[in-house]
Short mmCIF file of N, CA and C in Angstrom, two decimals:
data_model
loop_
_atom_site.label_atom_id
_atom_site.label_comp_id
_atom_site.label_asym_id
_atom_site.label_seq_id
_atom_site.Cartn_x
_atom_site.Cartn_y
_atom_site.Cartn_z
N UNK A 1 11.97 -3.41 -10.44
CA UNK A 1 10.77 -4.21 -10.25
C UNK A 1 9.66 -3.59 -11.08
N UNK A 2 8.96 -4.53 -12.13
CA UNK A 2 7.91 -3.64 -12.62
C UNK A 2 6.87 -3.59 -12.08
N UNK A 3 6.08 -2.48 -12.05
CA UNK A 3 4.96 -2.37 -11.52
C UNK A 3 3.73 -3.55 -11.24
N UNK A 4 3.12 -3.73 -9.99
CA UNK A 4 2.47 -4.65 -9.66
C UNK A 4 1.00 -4.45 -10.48
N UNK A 5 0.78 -5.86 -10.34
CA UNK A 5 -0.72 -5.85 -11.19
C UNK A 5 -2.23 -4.94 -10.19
N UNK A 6 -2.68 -4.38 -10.98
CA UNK A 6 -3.99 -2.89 -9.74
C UNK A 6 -5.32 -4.07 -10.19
N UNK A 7 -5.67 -4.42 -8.75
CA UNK A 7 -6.86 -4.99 -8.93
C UNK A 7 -7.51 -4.06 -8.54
N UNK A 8 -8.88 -4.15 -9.31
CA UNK A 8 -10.17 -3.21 -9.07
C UNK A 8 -11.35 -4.40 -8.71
N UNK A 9 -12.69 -3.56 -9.08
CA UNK A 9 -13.44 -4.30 -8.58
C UNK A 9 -14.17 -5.32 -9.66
N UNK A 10 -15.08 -6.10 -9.41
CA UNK A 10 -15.44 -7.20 -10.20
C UNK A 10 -15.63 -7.06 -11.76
N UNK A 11 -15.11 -7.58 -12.71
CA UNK A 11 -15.82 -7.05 -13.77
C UNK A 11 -14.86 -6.17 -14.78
N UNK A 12 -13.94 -5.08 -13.63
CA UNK A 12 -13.59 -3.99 -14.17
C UNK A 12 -12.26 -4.46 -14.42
N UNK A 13 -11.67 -3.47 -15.78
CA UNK A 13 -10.14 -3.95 -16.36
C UNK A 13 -9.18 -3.69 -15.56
N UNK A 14 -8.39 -5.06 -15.33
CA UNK A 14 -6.97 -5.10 -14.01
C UNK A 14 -5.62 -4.63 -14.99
N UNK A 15 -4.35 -4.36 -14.20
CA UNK A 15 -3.66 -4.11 -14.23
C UNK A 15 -3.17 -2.52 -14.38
N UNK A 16 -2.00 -2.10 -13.91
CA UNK A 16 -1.60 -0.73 -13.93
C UNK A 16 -1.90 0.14 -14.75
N UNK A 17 -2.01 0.07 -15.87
CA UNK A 17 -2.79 0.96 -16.97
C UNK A 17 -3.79 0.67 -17.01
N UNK A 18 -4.64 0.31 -16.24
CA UNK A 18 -6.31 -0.38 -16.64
C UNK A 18 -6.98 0.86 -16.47
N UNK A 19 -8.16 1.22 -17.07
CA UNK A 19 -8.69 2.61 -17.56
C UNK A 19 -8.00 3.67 -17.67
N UNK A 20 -6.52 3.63 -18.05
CA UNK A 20 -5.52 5.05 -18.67
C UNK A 20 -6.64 5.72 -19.61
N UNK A 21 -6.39 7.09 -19.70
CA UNK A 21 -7.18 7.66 -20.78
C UNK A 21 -5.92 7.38 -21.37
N UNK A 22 -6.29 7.87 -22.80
CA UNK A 22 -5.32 8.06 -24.13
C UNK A 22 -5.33 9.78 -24.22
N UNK A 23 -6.36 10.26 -23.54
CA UNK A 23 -5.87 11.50 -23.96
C UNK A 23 -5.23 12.09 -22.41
N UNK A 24 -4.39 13.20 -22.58
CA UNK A 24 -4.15 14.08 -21.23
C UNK A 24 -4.97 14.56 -20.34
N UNK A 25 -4.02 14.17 -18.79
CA UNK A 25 -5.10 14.16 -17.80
C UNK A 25 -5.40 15.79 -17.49
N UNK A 26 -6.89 15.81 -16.96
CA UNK A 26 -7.41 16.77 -16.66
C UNK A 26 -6.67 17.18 -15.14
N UNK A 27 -5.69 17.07 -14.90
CA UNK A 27 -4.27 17.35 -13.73
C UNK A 27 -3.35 17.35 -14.20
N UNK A 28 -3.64 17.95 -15.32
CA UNK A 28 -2.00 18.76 -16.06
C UNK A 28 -0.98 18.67 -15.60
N UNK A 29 -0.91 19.56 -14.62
CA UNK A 29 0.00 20.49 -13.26
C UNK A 29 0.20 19.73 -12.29
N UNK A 30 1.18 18.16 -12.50
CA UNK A 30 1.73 17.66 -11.63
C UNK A 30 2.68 18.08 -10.88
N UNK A 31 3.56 18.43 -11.54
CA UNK A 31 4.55 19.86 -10.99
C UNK A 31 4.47 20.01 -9.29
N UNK A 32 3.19 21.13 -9.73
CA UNK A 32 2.83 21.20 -8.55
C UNK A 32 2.36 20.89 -7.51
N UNK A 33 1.86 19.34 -7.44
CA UNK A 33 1.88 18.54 -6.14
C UNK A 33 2.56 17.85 -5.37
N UNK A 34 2.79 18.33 -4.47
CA UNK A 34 3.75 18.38 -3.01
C UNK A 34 3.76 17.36 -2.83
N UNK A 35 4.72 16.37 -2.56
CA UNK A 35 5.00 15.00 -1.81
C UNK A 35 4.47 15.26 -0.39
N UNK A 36 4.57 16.34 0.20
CA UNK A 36 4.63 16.94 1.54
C UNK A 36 3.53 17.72 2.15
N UNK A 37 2.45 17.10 0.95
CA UNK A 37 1.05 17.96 1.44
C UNK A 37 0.38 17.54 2.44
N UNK A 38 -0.35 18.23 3.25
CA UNK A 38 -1.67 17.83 3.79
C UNK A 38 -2.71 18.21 3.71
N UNK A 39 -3.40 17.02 3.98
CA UNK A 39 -4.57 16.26 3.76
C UNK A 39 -5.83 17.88 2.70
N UNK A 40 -5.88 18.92 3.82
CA UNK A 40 -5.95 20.09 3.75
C UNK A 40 -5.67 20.73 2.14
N UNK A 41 -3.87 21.05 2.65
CA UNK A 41 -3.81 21.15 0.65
C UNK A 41 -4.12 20.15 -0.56
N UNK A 42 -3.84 18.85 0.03
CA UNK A 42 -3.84 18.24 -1.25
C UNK A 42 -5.85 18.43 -1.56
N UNK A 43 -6.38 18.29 -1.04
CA UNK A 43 -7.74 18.60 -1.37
C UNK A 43 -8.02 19.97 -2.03
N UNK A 44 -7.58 21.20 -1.20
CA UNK A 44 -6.91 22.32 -2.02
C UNK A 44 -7.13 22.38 -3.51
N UNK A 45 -5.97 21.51 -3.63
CA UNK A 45 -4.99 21.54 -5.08
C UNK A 45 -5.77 21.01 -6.12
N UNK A 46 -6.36 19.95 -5.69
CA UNK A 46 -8.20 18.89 -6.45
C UNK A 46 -8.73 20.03 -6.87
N UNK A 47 -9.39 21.14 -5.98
CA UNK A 47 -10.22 21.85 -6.02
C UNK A 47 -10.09 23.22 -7.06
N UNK A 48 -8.96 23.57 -7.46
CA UNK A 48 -8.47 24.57 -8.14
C UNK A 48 -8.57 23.70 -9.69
N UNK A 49 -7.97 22.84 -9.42
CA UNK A 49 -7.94 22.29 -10.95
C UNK A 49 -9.68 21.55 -11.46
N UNK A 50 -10.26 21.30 -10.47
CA UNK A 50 -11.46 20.90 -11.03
C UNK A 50 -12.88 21.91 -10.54
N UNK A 51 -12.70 22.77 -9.98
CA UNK A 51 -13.78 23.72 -9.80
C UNK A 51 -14.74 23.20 -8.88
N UNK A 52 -14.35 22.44 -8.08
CA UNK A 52 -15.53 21.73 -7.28
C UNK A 52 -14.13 20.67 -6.19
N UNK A 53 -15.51 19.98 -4.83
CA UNK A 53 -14.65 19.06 -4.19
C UNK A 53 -14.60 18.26 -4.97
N UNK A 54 -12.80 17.88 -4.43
CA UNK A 54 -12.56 16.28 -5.03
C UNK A 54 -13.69 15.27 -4.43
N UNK A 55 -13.14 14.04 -5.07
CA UNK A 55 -13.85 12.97 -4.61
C UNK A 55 -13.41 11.62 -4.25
N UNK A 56 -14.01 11.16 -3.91
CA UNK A 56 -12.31 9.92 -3.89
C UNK A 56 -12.06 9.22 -5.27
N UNK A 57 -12.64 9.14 -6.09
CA UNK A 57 -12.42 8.63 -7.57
C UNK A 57 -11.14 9.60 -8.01
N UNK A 58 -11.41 11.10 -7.57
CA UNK A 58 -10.70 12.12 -8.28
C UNK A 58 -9.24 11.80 -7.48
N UNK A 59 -8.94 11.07 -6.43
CA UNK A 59 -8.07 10.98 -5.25
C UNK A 59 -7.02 9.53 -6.11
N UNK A 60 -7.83 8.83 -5.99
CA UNK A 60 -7.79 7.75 -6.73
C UNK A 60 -7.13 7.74 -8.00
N UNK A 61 -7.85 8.29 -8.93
CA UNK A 61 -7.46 8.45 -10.29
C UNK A 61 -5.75 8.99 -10.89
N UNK A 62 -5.53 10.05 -9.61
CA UNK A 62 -4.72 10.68 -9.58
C UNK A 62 -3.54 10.33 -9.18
N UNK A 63 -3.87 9.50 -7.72
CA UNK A 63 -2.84 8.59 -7.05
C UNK A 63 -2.25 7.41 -7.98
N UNK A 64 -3.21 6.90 -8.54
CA UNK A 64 -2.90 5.71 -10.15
C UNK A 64 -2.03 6.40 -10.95
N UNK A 65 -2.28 7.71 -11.29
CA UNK A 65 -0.92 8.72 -12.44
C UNK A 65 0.05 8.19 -11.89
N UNK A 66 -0.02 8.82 -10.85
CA UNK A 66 1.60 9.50 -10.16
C UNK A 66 1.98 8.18 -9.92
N UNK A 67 1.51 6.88 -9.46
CA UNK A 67 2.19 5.37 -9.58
C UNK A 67 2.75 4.74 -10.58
N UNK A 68 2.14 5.69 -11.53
CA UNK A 68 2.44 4.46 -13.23
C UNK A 68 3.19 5.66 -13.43
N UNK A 69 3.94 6.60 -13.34
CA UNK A 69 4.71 7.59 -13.50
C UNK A 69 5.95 7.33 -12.81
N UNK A 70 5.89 6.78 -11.90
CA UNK A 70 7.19 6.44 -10.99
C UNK A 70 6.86 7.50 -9.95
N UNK A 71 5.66 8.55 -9.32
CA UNK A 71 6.19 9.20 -8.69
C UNK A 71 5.81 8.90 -7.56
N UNK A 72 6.01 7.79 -6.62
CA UNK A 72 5.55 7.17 -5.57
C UNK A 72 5.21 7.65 -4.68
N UNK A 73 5.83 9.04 -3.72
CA UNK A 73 5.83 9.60 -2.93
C UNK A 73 4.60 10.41 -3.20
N UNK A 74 4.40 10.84 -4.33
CA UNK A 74 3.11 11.89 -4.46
C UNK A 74 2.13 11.06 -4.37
N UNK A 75 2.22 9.54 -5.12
CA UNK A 75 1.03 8.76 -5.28
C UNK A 75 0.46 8.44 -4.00
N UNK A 76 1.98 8.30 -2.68
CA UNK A 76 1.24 8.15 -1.27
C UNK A 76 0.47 9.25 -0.65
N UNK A 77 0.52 9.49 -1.13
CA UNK A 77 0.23 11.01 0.08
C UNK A 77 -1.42 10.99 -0.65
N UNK A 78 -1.78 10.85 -1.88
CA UNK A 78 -2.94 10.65 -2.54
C UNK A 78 -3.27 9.68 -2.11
N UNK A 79 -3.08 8.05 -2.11
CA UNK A 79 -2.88 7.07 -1.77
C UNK A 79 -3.68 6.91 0.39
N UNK A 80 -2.76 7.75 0.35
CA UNK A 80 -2.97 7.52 1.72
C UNK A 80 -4.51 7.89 2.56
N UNK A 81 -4.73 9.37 1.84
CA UNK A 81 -5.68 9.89 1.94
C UNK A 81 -6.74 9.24 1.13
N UNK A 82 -6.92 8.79 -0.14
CA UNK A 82 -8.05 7.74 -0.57
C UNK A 82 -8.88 7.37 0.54
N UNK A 83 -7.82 6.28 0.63
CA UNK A 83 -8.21 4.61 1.96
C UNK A 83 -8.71 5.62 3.25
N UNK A 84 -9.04 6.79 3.52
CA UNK A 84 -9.24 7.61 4.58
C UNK A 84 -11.01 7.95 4.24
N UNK A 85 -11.37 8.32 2.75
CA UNK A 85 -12.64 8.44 1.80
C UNK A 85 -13.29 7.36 2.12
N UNK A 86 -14.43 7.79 3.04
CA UNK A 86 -15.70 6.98 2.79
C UNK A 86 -15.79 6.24 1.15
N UNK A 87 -16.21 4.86 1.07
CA UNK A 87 -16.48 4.20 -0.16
C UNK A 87 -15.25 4.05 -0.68
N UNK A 88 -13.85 4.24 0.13
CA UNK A 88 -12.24 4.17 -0.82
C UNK A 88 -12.51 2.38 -1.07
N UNK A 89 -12.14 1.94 -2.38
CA UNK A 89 -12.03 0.70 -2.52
C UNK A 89 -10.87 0.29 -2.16
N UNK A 90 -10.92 -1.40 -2.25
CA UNK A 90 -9.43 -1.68 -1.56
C UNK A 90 -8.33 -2.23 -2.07
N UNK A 91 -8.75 -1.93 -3.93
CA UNK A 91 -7.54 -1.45 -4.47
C UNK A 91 -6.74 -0.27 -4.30
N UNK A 92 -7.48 0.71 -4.10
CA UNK A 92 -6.39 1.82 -3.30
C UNK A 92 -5.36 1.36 -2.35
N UNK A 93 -6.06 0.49 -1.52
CA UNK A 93 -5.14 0.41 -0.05
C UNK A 93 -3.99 -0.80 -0.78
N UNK A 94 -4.36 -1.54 -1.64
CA UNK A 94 -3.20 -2.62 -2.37
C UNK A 94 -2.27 -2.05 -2.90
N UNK A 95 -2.76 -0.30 -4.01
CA UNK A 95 -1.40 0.21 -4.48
C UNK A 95 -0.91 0.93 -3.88
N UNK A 96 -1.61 1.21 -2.43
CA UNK A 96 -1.19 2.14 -1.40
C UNK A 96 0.23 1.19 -0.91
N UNK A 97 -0.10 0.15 -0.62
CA UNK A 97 0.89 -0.77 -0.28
C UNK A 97 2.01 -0.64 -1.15
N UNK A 98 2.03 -1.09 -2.23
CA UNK A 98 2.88 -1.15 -3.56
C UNK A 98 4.04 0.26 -3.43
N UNK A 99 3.32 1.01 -3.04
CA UNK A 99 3.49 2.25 -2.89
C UNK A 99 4.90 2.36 -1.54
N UNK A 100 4.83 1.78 -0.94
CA UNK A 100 5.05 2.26 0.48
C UNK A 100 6.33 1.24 0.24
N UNK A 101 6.08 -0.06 -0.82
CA UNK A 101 6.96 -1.18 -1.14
C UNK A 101 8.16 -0.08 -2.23
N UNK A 102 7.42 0.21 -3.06
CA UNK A 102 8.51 1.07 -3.99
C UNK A 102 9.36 1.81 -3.74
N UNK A 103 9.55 2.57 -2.21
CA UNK A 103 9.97 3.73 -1.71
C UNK A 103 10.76 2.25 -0.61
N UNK A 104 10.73 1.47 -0.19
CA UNK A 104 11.51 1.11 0.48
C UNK A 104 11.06 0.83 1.94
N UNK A 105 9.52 1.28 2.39
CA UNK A 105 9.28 0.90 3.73
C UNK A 105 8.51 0.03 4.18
N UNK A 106 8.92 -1.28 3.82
CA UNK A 106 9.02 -2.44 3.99
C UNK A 106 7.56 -3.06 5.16
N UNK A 107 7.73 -2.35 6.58
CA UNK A 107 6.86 -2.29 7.69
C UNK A 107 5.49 -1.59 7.42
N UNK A 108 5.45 -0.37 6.26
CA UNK A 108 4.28 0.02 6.34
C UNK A 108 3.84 -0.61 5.20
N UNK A 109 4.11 -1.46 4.26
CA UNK A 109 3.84 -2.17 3.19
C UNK A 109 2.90 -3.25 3.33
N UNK A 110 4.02 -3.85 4.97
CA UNK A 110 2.94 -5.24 5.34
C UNK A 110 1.87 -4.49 6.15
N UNK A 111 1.97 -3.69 6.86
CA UNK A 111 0.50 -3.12 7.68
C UNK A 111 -0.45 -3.20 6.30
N UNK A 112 -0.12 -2.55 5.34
CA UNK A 112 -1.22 -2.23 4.29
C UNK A 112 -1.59 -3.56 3.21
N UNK A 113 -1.13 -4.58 3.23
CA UNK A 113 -0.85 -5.58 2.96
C UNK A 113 -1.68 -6.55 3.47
N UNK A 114 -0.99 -6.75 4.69
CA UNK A 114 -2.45 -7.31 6.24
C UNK A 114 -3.71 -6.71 5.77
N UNK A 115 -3.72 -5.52 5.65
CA UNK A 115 -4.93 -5.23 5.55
C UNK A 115 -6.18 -5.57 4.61
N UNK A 116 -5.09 -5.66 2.99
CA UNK A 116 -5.84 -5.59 2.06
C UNK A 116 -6.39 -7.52 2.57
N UNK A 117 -5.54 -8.13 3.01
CA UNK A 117 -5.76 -9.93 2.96
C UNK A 117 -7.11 -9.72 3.76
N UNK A 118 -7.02 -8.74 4.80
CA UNK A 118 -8.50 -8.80 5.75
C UNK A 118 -9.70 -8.33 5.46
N UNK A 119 -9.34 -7.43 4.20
CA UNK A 119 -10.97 -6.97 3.28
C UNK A 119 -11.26 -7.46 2.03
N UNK A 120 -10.59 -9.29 2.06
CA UNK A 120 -10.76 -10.26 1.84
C UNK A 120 -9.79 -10.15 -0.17
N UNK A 121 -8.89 -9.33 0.12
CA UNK A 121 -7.82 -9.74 -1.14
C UNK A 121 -6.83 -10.95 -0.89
N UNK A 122 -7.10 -12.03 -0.57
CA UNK A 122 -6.19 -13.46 -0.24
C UNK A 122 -4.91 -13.43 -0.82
N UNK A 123 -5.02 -12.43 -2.47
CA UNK A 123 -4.07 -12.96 -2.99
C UNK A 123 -2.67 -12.20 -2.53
N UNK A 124 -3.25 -11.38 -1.84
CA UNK A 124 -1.87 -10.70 -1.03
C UNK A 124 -1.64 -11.66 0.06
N UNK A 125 -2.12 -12.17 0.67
CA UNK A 125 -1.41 -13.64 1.35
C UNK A 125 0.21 -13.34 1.07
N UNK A 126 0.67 -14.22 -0.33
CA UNK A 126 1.51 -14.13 -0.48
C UNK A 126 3.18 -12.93 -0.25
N UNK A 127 2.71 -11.70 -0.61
CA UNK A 127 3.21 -10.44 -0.17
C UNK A 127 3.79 -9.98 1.40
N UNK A 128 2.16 -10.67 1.84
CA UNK A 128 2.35 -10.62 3.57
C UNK A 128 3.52 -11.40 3.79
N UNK A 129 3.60 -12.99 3.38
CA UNK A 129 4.67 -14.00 3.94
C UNK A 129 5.95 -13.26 3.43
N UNK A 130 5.95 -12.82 1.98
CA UNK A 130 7.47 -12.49 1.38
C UNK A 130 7.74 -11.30 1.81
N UNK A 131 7.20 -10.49 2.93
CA UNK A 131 7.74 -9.51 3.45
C UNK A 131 7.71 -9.38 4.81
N UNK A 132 6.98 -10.29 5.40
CA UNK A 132 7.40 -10.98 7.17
C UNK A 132 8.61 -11.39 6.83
N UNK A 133 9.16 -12.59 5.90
CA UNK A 133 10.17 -13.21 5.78
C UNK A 133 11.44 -12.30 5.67
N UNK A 134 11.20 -11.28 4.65
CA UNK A 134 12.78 -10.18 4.44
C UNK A 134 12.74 -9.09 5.58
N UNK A 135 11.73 -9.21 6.51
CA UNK A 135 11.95 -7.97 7.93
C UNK A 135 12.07 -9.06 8.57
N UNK A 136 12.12 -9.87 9.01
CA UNK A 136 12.90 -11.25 10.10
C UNK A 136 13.90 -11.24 9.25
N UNK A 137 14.52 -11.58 8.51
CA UNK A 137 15.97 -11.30 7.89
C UNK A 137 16.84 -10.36 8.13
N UNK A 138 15.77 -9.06 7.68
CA UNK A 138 16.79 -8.04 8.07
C UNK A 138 17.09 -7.23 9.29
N UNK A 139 15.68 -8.01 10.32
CA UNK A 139 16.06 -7.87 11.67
C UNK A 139 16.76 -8.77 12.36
N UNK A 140 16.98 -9.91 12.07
CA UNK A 140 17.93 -10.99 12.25
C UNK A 140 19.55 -9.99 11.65
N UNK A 141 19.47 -9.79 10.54
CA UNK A 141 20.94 -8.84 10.22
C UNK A 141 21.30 -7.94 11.23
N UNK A 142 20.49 -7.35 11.19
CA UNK A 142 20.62 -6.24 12.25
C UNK A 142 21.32 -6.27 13.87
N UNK A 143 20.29 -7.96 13.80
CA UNK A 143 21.07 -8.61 15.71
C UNK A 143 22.10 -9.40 15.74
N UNK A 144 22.80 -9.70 14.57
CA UNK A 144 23.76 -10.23 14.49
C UNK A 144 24.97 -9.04 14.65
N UNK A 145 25.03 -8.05 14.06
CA UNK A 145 25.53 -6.74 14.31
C UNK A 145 25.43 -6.33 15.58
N UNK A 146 24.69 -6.69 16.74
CA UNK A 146 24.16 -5.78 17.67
C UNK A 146 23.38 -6.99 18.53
N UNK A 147 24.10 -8.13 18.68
CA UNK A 147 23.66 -9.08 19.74
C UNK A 147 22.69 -9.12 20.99
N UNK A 148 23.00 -7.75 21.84
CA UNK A 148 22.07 -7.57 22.90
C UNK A 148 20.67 -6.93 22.13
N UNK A 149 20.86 -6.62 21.10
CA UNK A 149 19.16 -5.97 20.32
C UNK A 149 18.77 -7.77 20.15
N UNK A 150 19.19 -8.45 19.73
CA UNK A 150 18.79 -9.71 19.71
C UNK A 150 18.23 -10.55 20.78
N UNK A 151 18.72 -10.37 21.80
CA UNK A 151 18.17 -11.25 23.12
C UNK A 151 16.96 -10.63 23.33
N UNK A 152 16.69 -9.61 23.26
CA UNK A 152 15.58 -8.72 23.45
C UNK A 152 14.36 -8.81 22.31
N UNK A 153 14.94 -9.53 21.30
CA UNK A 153 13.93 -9.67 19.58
C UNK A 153 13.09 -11.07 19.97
N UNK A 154 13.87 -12.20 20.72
CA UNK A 154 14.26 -13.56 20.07
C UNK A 154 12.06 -13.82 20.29
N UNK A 155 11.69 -13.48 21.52
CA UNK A 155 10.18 -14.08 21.63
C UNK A 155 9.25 -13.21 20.10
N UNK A 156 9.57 -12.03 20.28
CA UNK A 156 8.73 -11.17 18.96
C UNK A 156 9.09 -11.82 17.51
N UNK A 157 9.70 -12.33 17.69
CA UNK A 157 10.75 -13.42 15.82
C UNK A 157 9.70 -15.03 15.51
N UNK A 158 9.71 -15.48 17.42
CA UNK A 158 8.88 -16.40 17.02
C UNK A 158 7.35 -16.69 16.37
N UNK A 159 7.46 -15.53 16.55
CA UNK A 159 5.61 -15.76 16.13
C UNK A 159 5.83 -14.57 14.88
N UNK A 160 6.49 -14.97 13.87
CA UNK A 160 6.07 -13.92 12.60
C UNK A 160 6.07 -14.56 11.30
N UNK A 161 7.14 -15.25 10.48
CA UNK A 161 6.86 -15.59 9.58
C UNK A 161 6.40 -16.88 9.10
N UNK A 162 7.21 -17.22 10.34
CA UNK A 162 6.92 -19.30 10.21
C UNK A 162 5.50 -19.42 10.11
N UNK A 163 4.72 -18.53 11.31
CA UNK A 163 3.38 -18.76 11.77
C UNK A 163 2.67 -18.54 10.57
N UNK A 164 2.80 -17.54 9.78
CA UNK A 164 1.84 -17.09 8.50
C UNK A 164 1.93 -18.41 7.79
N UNK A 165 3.54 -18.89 7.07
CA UNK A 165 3.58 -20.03 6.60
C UNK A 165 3.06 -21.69 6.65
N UNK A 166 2.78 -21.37 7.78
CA UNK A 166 1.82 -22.63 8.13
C UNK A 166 0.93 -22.76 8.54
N UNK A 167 -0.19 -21.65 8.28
CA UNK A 167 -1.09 -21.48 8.99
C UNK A 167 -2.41 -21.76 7.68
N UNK A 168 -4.12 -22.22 8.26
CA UNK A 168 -4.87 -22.27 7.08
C UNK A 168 -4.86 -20.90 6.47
N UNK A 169 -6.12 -20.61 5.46
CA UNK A 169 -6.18 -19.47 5.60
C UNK A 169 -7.85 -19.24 5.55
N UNK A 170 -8.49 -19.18 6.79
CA UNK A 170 -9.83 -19.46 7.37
C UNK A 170 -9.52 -17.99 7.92
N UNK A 171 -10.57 -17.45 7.64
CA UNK A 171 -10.82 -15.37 8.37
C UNK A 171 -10.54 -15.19 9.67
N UNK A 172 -10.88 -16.39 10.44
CA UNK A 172 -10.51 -16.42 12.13
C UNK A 172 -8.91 -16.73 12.14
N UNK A 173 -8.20 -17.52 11.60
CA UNK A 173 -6.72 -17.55 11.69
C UNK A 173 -6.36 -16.80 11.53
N UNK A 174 -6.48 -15.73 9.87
CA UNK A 174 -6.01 -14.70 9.46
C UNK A 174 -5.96 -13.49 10.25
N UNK A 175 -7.25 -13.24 10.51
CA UNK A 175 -7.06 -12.12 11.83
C UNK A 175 -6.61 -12.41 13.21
N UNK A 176 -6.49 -13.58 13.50
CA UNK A 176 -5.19 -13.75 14.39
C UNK A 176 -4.19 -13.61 14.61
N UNK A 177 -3.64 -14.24 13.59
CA UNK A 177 -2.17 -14.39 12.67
C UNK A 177 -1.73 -13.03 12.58
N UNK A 178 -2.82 -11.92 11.65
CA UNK A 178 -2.37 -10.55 11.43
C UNK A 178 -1.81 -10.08 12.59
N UNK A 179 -2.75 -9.89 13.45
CA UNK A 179 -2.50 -9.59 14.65
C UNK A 179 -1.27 -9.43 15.39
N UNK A 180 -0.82 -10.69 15.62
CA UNK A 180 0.37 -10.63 15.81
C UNK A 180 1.71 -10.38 15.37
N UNK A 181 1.45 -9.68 13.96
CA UNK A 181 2.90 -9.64 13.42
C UNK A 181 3.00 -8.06 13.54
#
């Protein structure tokens, strides 16, 4: 899957390479950042290489490398902590999503997903439905394997993907709708 398109904010150049430098990043020493950091070190690790606190731009900037690099896991953990930064924009939390989609976890994709539709990115709408739809699938797979997990699913199934699919998309539905899935 190639990389999803990085919206920023008004004005500013979209897509995954949008403000790449051309020259090498001032975070050399990817190497050394831990998929497995916290919050703690990875601020740390900012701080050694730039002589001062990070910032969330510096959080940001960094988390964008390690995405357009393939290195997803590092980009979350940057990623994650952003959207945590006072003033984090909510393109972070979109490639935070992307992020969470690349690695395979499907459930924390749409949480971050939902979210971005509710700090008014609509165009993830779409994302939300095409990934309610493949976790009712693959929890439907799952109860077909395992029948009594099914009798126990069948009321939580009704209200997830159909509902998004036919629903307006007016801010009071949407945060309804979210809600429940």
């Amino acid at each position: 899957m190639p990389p999803p398109p990085l919206r920023t904010s008004a004005g500013a150049p979209t897509g995954p390479n949008a403000g790449a430098s051309t020259h090498a990043s001032e975070y050399a020493d990817f190497e050394s950042f831990s998929p497995i950091m916290t919050r703690d070190e990875m601020l740390d690790w900012f701080s050694r290489r730039l002589g001062r606190a990070a910032d969330a731009a510096d959080v940001f900037k960094v988390g964008k490398e390690f995405y357009q690099l393939g290195a997803y896991s590092r980009a979350l953990v940057c990623l994650q902590h952003y959207v945590a930064f006072p003033g984090a924009i909510t393109a972070g939390r979109h490639l935070l999503a992307y992020c969470y989609l690349s690695l395979g976890e499907l459930e924390n994709a749409l949480i971050e997903f939902k979210a971005c539709v509710l700090e008014n990115f609509h165009e993830d709408w779409q994302m939300v439905v095409e990934l309610a739809i493949e976790i009712e699938e693959a929890r439907r797979q799952q109860a077909a394997n395992n029948p009594r997990h099914l009798m126990n699913q069948d009321l939580l199934a009704s209200t997830t993907a159909a509902d998004v699919a036919n629903m307006s998309l007016d801010s009071s539905s949407a945060s309804n709708v979210l809600a429940t899935m």
